[in-house]
Coordinates of C-alpha atoms and ligand atoms in Angstrom, one line a residue:
X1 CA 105.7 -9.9 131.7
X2 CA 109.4 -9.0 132.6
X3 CA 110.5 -7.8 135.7
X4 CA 111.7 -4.2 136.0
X5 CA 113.9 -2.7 138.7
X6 CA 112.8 0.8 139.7
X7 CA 115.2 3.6 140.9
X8 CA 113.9 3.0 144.4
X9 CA 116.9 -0.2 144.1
X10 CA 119.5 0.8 147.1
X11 CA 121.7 -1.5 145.4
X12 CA 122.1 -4.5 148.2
X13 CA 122.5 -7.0 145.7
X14 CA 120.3 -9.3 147.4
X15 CA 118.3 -9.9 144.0
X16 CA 121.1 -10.8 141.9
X17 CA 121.9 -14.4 143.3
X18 CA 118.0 -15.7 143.4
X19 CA 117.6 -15.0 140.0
X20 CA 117.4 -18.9 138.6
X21 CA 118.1 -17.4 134.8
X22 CA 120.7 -14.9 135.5
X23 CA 118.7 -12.0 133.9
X24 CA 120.1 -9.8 137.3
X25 CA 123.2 -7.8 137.0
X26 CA 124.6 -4.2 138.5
X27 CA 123.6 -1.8 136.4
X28 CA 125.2 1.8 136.0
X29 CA 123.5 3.0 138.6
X30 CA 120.5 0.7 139.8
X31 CA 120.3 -3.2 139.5
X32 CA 118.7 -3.8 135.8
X33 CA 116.9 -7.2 134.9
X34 CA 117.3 -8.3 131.1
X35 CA 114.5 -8.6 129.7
X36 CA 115.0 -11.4 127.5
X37 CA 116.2 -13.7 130.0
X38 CA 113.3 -13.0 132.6
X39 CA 110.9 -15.4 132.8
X40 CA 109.0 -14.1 136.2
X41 CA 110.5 -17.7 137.2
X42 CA 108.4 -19.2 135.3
X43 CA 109.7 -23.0 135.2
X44 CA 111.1 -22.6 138.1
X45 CA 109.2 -21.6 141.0
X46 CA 106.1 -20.4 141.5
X47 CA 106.5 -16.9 142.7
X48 CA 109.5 -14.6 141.4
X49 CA 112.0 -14.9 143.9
X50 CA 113.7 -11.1 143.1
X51 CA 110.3 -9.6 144.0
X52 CA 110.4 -12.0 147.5
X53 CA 113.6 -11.2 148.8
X54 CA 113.6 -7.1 147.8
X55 CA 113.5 -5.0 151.2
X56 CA 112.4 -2.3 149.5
X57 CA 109.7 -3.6 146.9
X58 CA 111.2 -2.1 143.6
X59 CA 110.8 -4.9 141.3
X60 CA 107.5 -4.5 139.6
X61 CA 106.2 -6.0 136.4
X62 CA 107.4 -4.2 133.2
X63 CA 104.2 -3.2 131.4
X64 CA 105.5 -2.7 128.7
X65 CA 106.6 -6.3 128.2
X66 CA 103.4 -8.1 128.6
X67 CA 103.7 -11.7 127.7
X68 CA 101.3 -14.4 128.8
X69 CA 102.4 -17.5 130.8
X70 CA 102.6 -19.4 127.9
X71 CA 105.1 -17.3 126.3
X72 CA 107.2 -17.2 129.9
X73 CA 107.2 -21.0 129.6
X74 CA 108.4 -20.9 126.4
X75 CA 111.0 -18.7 126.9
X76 CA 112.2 -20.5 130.2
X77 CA 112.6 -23.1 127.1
X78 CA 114.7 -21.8 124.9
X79 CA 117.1 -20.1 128.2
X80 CA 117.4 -23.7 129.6
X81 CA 118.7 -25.0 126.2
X82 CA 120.9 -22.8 125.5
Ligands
LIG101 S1 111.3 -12.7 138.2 FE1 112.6 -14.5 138.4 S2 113.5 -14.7 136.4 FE2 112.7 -12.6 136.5 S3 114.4 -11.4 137.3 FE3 113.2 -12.0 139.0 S4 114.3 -13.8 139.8 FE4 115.0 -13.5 137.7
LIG102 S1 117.0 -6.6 146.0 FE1 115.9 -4.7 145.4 S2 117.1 -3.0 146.3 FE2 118.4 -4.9 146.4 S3 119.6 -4.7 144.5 FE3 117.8 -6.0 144.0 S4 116.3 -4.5 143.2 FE4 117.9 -3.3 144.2

């Protein structure tokens, strides 16, 4: 599964530079994670590192992006190629 910022994000901007993909930017009004580029850091570390360094412990897993660790390996793939 992706990682999903909630709108509990006080916008510190701590997240952003941990992210070994990228898939962190300011959003509008909240950090947002893309989707497509989240990998829960799979192929890179073992735990996501957004989730470890979040003082306030908004970045759930998106449920509504369930993918198994397979997938998250394959997609860690295809974002490390490009
Ligand atoms: S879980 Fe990892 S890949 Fe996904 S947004 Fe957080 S730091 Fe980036
Ligand atoms: S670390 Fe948490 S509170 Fe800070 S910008 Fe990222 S999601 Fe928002």
């Amino acid at each position: 599964m992706a990682l999903m910022i909630t709108d509990e994000c006080i916008n510190c901007d701590v997240c952003e530079p941990e992210c070994p993909n990228g898939a962190i930017s300011a959003g509008e009004e909240i950090y947002i994670i893309d989707p497509n580029l989240c990998t829960e850091c799979v192929g890179h570390y073992d735990e996501p590192q957004c989730q470890q360094v979040c003082p306030v412990d908004c970045i759930p897993l998106d449920p509504e992006r369930e993918e198994s660790r397979e997938q998250l390996m394959e997609k860690y793939h295809v974002i490390t190629a490009a």
